[in-house]
PDB file of C-alpha atoms in Angstrom:
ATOM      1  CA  UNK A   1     -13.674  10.095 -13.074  1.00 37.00           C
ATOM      2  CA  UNK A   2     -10.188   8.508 -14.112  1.00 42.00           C
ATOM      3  CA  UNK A   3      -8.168  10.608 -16.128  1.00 56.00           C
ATOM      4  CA  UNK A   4      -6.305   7.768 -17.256  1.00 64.00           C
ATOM      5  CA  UNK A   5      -7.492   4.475 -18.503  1.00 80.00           C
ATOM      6  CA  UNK A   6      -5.514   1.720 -19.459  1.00 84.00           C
ATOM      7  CA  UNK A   7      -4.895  -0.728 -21.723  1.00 87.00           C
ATOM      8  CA  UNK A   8      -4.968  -3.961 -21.681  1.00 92.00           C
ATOM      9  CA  UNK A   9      -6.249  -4.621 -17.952  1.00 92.00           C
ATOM     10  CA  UNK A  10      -4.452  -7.635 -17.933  1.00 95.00           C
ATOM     11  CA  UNK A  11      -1.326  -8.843 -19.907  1.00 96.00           C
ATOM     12  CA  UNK A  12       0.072 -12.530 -19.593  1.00 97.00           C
ATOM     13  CA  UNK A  13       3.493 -13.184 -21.182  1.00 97.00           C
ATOM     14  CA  UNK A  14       6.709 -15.524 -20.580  1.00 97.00           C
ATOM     15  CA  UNK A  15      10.111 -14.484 -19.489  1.00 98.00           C
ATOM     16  CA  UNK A  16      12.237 -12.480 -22.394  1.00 97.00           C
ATOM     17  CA  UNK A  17       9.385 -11.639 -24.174  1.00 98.00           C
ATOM     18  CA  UNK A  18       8.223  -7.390 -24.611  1.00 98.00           C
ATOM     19  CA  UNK A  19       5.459  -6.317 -22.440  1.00 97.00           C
ATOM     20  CA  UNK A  20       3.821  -2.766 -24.398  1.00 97.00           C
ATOM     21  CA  UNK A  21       0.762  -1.152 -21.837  1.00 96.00           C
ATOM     22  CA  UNK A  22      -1.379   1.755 -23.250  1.00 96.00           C
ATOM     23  CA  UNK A  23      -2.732   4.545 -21.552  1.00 95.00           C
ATOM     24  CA  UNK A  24      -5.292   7.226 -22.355  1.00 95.00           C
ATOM     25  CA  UNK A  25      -6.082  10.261 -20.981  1.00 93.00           C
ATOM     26  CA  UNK A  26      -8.348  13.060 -21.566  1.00 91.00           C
ATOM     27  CA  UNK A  27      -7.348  16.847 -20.266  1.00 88.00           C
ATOM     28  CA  UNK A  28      -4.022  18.584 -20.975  1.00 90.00           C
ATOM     29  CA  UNK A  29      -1.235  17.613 -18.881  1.00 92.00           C
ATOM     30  CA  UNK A  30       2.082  18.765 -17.882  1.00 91.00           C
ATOM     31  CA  UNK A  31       3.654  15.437 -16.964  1.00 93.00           C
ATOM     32  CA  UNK A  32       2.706  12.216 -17.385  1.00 94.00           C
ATOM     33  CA  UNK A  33       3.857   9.235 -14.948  1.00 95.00           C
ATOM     34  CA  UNK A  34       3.854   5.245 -14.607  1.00 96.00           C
ATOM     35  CA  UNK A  35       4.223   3.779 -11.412  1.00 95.00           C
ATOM     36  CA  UNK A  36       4.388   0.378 -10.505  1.00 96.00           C
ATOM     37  CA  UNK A  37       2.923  -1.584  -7.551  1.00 95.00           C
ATOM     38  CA  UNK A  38       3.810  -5.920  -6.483  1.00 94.00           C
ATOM     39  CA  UNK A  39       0.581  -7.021  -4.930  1.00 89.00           C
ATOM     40  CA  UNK A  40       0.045  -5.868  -1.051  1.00 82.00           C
ATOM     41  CA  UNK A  41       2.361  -2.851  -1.347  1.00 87.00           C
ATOM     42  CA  UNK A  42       2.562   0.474  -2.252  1.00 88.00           C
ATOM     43  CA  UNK A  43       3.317   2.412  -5.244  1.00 92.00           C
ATOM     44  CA  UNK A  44       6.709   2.466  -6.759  1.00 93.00           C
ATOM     45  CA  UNK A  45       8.118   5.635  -8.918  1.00 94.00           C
ATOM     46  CA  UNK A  46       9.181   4.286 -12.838  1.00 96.00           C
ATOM     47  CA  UNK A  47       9.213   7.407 -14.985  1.00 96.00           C
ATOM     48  CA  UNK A  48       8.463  10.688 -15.768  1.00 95.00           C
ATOM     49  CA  UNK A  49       7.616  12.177 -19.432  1.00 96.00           C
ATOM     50  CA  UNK A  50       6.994  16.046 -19.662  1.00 94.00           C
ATOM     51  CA  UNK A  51       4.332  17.522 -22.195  1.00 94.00           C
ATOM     52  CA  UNK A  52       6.751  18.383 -24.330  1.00 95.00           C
ATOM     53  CA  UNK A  53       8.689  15.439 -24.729  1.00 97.00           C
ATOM     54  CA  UNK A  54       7.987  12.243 -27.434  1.00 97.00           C
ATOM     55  CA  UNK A  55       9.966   9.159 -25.778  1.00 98.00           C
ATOM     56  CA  UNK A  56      12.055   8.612 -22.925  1.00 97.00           C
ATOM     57  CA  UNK A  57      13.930   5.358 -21.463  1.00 97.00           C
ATOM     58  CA  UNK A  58      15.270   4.369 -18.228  1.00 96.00           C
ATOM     59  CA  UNK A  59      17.057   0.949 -18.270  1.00 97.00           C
ATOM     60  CA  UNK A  60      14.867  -1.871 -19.600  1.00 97.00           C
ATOM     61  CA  UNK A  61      11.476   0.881 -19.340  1.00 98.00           C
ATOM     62  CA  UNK A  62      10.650   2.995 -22.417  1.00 98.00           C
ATOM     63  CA  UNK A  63       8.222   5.360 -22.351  1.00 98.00           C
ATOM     64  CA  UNK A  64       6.128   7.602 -25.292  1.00 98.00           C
ATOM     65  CA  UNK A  65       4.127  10.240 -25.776  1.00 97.00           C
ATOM     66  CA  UNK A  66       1.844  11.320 -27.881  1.00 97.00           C
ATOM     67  CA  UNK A  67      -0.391  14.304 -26.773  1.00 95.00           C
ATOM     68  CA  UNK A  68      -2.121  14.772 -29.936  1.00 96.00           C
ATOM     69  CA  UNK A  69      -3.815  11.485 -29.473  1.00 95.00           C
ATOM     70  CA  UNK A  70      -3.483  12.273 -25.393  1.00 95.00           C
ATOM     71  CA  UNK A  71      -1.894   8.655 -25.494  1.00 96.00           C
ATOM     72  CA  UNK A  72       1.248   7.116 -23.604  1.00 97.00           C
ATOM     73  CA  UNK A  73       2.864   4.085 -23.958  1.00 97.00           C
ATOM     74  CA  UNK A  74       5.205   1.640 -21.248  1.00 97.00           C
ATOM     75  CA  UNK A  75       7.223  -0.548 -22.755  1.00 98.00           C
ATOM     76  CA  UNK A  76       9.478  -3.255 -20.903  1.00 98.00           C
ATOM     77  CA  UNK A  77      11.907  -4.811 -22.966  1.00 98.00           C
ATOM     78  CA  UNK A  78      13.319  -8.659 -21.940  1.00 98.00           C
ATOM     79  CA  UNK A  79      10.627  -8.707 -19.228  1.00 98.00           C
ATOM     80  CA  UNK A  80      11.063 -11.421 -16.368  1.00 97.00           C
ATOM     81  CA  UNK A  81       9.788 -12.953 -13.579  1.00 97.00           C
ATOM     82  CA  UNK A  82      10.496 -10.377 -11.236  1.00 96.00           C
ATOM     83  CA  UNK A  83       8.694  -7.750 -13.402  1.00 97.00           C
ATOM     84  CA  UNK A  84       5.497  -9.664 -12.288  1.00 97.00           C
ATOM     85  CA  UNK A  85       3.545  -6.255 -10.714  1.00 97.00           C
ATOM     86  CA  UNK A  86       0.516  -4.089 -11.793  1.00 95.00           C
ATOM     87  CA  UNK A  87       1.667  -0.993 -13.904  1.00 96.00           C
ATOM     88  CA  UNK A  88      -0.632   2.292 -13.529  1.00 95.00           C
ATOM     89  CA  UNK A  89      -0.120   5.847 -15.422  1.00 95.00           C
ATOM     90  CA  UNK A  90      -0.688   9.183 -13.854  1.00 94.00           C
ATOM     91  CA  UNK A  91      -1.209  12.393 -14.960  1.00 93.00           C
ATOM     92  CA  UNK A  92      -0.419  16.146 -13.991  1.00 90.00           C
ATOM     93  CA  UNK A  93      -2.955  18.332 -15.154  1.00 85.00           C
ATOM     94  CA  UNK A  94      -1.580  21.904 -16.666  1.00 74.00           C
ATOM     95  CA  UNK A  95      -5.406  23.064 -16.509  1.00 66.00           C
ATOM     96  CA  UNK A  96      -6.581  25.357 -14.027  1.00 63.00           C
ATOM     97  CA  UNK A  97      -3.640  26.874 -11.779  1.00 63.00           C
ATOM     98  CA  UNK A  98      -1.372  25.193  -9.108  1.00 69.00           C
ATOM     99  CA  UNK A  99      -1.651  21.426  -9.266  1.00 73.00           C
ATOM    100  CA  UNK A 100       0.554  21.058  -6.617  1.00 81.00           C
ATOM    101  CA  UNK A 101       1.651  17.764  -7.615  1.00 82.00           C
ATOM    102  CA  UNK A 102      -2.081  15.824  -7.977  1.00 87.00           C
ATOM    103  CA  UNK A 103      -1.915  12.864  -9.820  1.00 90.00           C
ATOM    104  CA  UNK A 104      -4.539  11.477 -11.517  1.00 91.00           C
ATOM    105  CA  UNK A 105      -4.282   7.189 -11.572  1.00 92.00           C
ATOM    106  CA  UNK A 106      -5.503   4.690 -14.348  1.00 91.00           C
ATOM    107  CA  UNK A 107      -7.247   1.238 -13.389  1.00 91.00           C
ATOM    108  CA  UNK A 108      -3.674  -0.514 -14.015  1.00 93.00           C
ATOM    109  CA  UNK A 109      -2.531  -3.376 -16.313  1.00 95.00           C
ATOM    110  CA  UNK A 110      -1.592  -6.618 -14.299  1.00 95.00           C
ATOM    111  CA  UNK A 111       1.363  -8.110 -15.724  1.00 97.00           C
ATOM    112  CA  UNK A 112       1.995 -11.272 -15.511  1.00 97.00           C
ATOM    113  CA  UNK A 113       5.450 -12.948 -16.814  1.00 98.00           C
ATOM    114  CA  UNK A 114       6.203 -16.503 -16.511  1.00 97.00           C
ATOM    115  CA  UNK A 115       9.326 -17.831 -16.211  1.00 94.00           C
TER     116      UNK A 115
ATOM    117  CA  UNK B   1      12.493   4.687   0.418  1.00 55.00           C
ATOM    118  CA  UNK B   2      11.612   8.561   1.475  1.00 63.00           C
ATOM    119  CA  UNK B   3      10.645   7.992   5.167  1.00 88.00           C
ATOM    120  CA  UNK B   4       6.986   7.250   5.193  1.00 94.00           C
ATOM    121  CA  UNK B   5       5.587   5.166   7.402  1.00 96.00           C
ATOM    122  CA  UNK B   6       1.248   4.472   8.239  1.00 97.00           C
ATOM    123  CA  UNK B   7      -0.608   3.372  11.045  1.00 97.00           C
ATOM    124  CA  UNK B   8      -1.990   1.318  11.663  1.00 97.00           C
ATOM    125  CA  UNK B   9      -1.062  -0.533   8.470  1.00 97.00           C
ATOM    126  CA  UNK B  10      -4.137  -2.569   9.342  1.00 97.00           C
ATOM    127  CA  UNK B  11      -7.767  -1.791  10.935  1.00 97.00           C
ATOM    128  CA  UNK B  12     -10.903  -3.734  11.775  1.00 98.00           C
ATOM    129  CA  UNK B  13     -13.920  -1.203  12.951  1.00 97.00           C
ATOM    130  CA  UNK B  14     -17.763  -1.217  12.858  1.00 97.00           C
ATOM    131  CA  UNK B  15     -20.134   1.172  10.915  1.00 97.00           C
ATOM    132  CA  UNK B  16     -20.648   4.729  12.695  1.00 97.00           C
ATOM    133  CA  UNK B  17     -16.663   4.869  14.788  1.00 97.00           C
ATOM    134  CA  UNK B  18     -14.767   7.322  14.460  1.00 97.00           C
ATOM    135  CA  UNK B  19     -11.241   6.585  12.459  1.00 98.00           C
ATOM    136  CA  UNK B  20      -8.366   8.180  12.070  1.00 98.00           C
ATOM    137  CA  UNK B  21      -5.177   6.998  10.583  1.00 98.00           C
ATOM    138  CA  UNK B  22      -1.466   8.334  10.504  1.00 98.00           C
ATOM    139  CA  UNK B  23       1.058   9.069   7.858  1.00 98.00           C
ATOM    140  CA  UNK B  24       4.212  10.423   9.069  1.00 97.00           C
ATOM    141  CA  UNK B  25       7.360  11.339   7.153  1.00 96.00           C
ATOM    142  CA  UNK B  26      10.674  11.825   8.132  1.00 94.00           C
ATOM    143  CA  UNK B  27      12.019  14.599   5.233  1.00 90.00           C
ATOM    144  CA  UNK B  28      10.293  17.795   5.378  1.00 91.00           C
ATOM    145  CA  UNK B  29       8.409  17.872   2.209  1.00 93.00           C
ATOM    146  CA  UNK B  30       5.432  20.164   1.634  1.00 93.00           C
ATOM    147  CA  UNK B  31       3.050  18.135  -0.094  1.00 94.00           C
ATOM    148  CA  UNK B  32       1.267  15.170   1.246  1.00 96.00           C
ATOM    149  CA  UNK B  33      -1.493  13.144   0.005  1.00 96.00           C
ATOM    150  CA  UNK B  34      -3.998  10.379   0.868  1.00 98.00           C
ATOM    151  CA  UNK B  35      -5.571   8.199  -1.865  1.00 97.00           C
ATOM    152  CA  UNK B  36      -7.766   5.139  -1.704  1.00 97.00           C
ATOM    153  CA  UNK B  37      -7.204   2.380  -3.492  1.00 96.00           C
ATOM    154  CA  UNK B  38     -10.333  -0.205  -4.706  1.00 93.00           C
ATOM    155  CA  UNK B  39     -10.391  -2.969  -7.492  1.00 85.00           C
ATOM    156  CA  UNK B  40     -11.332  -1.295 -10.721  1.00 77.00           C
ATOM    157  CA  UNK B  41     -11.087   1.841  -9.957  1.00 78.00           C
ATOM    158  CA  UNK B  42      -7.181   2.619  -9.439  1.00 84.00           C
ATOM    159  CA  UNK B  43      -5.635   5.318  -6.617  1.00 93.00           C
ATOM    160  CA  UNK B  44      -8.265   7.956  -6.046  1.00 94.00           C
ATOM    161  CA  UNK B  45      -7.493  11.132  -4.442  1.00 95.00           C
ATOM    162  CA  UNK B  46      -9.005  11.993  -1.194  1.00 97.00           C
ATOM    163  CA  UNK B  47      -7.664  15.285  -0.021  1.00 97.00           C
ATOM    164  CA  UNK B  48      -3.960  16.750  -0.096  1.00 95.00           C
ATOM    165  CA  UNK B  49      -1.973  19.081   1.610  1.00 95.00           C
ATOM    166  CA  UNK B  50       0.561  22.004   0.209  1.00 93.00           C
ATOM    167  CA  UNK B  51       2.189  23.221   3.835  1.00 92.00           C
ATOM    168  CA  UNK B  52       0.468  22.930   7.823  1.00 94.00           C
ATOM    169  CA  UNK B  53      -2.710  24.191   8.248  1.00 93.00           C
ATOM    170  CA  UNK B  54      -3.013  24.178   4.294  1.00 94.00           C
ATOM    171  CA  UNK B  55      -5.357  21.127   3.150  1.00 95.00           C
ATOM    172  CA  UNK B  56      -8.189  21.007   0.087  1.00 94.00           C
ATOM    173  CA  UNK B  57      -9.908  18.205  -1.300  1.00 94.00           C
ATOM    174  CA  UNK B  58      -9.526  15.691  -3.851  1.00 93.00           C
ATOM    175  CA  UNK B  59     -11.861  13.483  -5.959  1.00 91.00           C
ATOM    176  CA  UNK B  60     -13.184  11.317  -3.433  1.00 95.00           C
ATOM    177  CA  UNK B  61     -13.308  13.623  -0.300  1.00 96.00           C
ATOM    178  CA  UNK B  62     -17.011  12.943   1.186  1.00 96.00           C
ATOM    179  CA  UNK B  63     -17.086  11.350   4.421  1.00 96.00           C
ATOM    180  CA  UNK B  64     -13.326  12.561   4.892  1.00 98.00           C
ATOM    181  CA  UNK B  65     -11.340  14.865   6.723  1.00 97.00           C
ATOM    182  CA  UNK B  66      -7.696  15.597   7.173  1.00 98.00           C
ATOM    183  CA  UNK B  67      -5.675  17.619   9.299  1.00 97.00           C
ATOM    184  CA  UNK B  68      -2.013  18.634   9.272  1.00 97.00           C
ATOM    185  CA  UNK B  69      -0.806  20.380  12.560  1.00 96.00           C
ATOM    186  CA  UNK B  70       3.195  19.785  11.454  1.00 96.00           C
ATOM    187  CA  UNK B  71       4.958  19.149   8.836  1.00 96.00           C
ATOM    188  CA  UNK B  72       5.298  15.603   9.558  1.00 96.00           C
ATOM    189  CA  UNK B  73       2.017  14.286   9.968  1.00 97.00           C
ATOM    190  CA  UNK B  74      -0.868  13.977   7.892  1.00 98.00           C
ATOM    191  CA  UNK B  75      -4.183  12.621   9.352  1.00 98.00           C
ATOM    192  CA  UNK B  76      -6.724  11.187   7.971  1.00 98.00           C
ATOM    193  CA  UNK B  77     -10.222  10.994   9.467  1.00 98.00           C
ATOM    194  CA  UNK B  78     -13.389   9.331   8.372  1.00 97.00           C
ATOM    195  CA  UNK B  79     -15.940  11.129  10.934  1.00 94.00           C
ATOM    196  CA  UNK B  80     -18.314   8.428  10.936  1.00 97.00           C
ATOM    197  CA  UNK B  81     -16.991   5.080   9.269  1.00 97.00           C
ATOM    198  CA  UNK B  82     -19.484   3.771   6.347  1.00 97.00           C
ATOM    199  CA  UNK B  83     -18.814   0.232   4.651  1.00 97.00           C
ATOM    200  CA  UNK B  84     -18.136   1.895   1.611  1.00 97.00           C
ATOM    201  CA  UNK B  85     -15.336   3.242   3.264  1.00 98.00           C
ATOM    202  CA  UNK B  86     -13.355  -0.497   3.128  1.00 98.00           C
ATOM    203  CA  UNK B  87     -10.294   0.304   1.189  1.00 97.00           C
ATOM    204  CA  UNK B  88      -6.826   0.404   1.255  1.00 97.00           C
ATOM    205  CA  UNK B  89      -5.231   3.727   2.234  1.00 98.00           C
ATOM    206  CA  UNK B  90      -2.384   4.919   0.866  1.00 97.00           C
ATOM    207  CA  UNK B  91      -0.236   7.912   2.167  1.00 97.00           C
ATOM    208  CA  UNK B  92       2.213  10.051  -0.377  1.00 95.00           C
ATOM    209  CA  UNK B  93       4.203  12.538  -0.414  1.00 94.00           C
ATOM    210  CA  UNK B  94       5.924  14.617  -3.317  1.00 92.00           C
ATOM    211  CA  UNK B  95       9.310  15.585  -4.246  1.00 87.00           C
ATOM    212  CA  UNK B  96      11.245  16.006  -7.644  1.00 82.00           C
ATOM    213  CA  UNK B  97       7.862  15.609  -9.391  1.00 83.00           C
ATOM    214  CA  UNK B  98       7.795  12.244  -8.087  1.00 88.00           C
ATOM    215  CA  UNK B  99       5.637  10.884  -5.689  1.00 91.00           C
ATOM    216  CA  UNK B 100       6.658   8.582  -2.895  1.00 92.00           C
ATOM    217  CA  UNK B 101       4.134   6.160  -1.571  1.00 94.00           C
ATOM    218  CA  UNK B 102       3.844   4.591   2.305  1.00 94.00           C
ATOM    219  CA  UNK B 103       2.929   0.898   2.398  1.00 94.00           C
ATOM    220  CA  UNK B 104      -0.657   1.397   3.055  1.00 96.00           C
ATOM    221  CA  UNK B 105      -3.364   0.835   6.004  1.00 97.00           C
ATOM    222  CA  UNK B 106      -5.984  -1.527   5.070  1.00 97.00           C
ATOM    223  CA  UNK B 107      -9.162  -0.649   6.536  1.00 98.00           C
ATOM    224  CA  UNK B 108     -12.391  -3.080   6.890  1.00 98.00           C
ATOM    225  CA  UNK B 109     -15.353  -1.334   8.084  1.00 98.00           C
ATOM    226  CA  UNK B 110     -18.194  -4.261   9.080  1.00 96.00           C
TER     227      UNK B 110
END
């Protein structure tokens, strides 16, 4: 079963507008991770957010947290054409020993910005 | 770009052959991974690897097998391909917390 699940599956929006996707999860976790993919390639690394921290941004990416609702949210501010790409979170689970790194994947948002 | 590189990157094969597919990388890390990717239902793990000789299995691991004889490589091997099996494949490996994905293999099984 996905740990993660995603919200909404699809997002259509024009250039310089905010783009907000939602994801859920349900186990504890010790980090939590959104990747990006462009269509026909592999994943792409955005950002990490630990357990214990609330928000974190990297460039035009901002990223929250909030385990008590087990709930993270990917924000991309002045979004343009070229951030045209399905977004997917990932989770670490801090249940049950070693994870040795397995990430758990959401269904994605596609994101869609005009120009 | 952390050295990772599939093959094939794309495969045509009938139900019941044997496949096997290749991820190689370039850097030495431990851990190495092979998802699946369908529409709707994300990356799904298949089985993963912590050093050579060390594998164990992920979500989606029936029908699959992996080996890793070096550090380098990481095979994947579907014993006796089923149409279910028609996917893209993705190869990763791990470092910083981060993983690192190879461009995929797509595989049709008719």
């Amino acid at each position: 079963s996905q740990q993660g699940e995603e919200d909404p599956q699809a997002l259509s929006i024009q250039e310089g507008e905010n783009a907000t996707m939602n994801c859920s999860y349900k186990t504890s976790i010790n980090n939590l991770q959104w990747y990006r993919q462009n269509s026909g390639r592999g994943l792409v690394h955005l950002i990490l957010i630990r357990s214990n921290e609330r928000e974190k941004h990297s460039g035009r990416l901002r990223v929250t947290l909030d385990t008590s609702k087990k709930s993270s949210s990917l924000l991309i501010t002045a979004s343009r054409a070229a951030d045209t790409a399905s977004y997917f979170c990932a989770t670490v689970s801090n249940a049950g020993g070693t994870s040795y790194g397995k990430l758990t994947f959401g269904q994605g948002t596609i994101l869609t910005v005009h120009p | 770009d952390a050295g990772i590189t599939q093959s094939p990157r794309h495969k045509v094969t009938e139900t019941g052959t044997p496949v096997t597919l290749r991820c190689h990388q370039t850097e030495n890390h431990r851990y190495m991974y092979w998802y699946r990717q369908d529409p709707g239902h994300g990356l799904r793990l298949i089985h993963y690897s912590y050093g050579v000789k060390d594998t164990d299995k992920g979500e989606v691991s029936d029908g699959y097998s992996v080996s890793r004889s070096k550090t380098e490589d990481f095979l994947l091997t579907l014993e006796s391909a089923t149409s279910s099996q028609t996917s893209v494949y993705f190869c990763a490996i791990s470092a910083q917390n981060e993983q690192f994905f190879g461009p995929g293999t797509r595989l049709t099984v008719l």
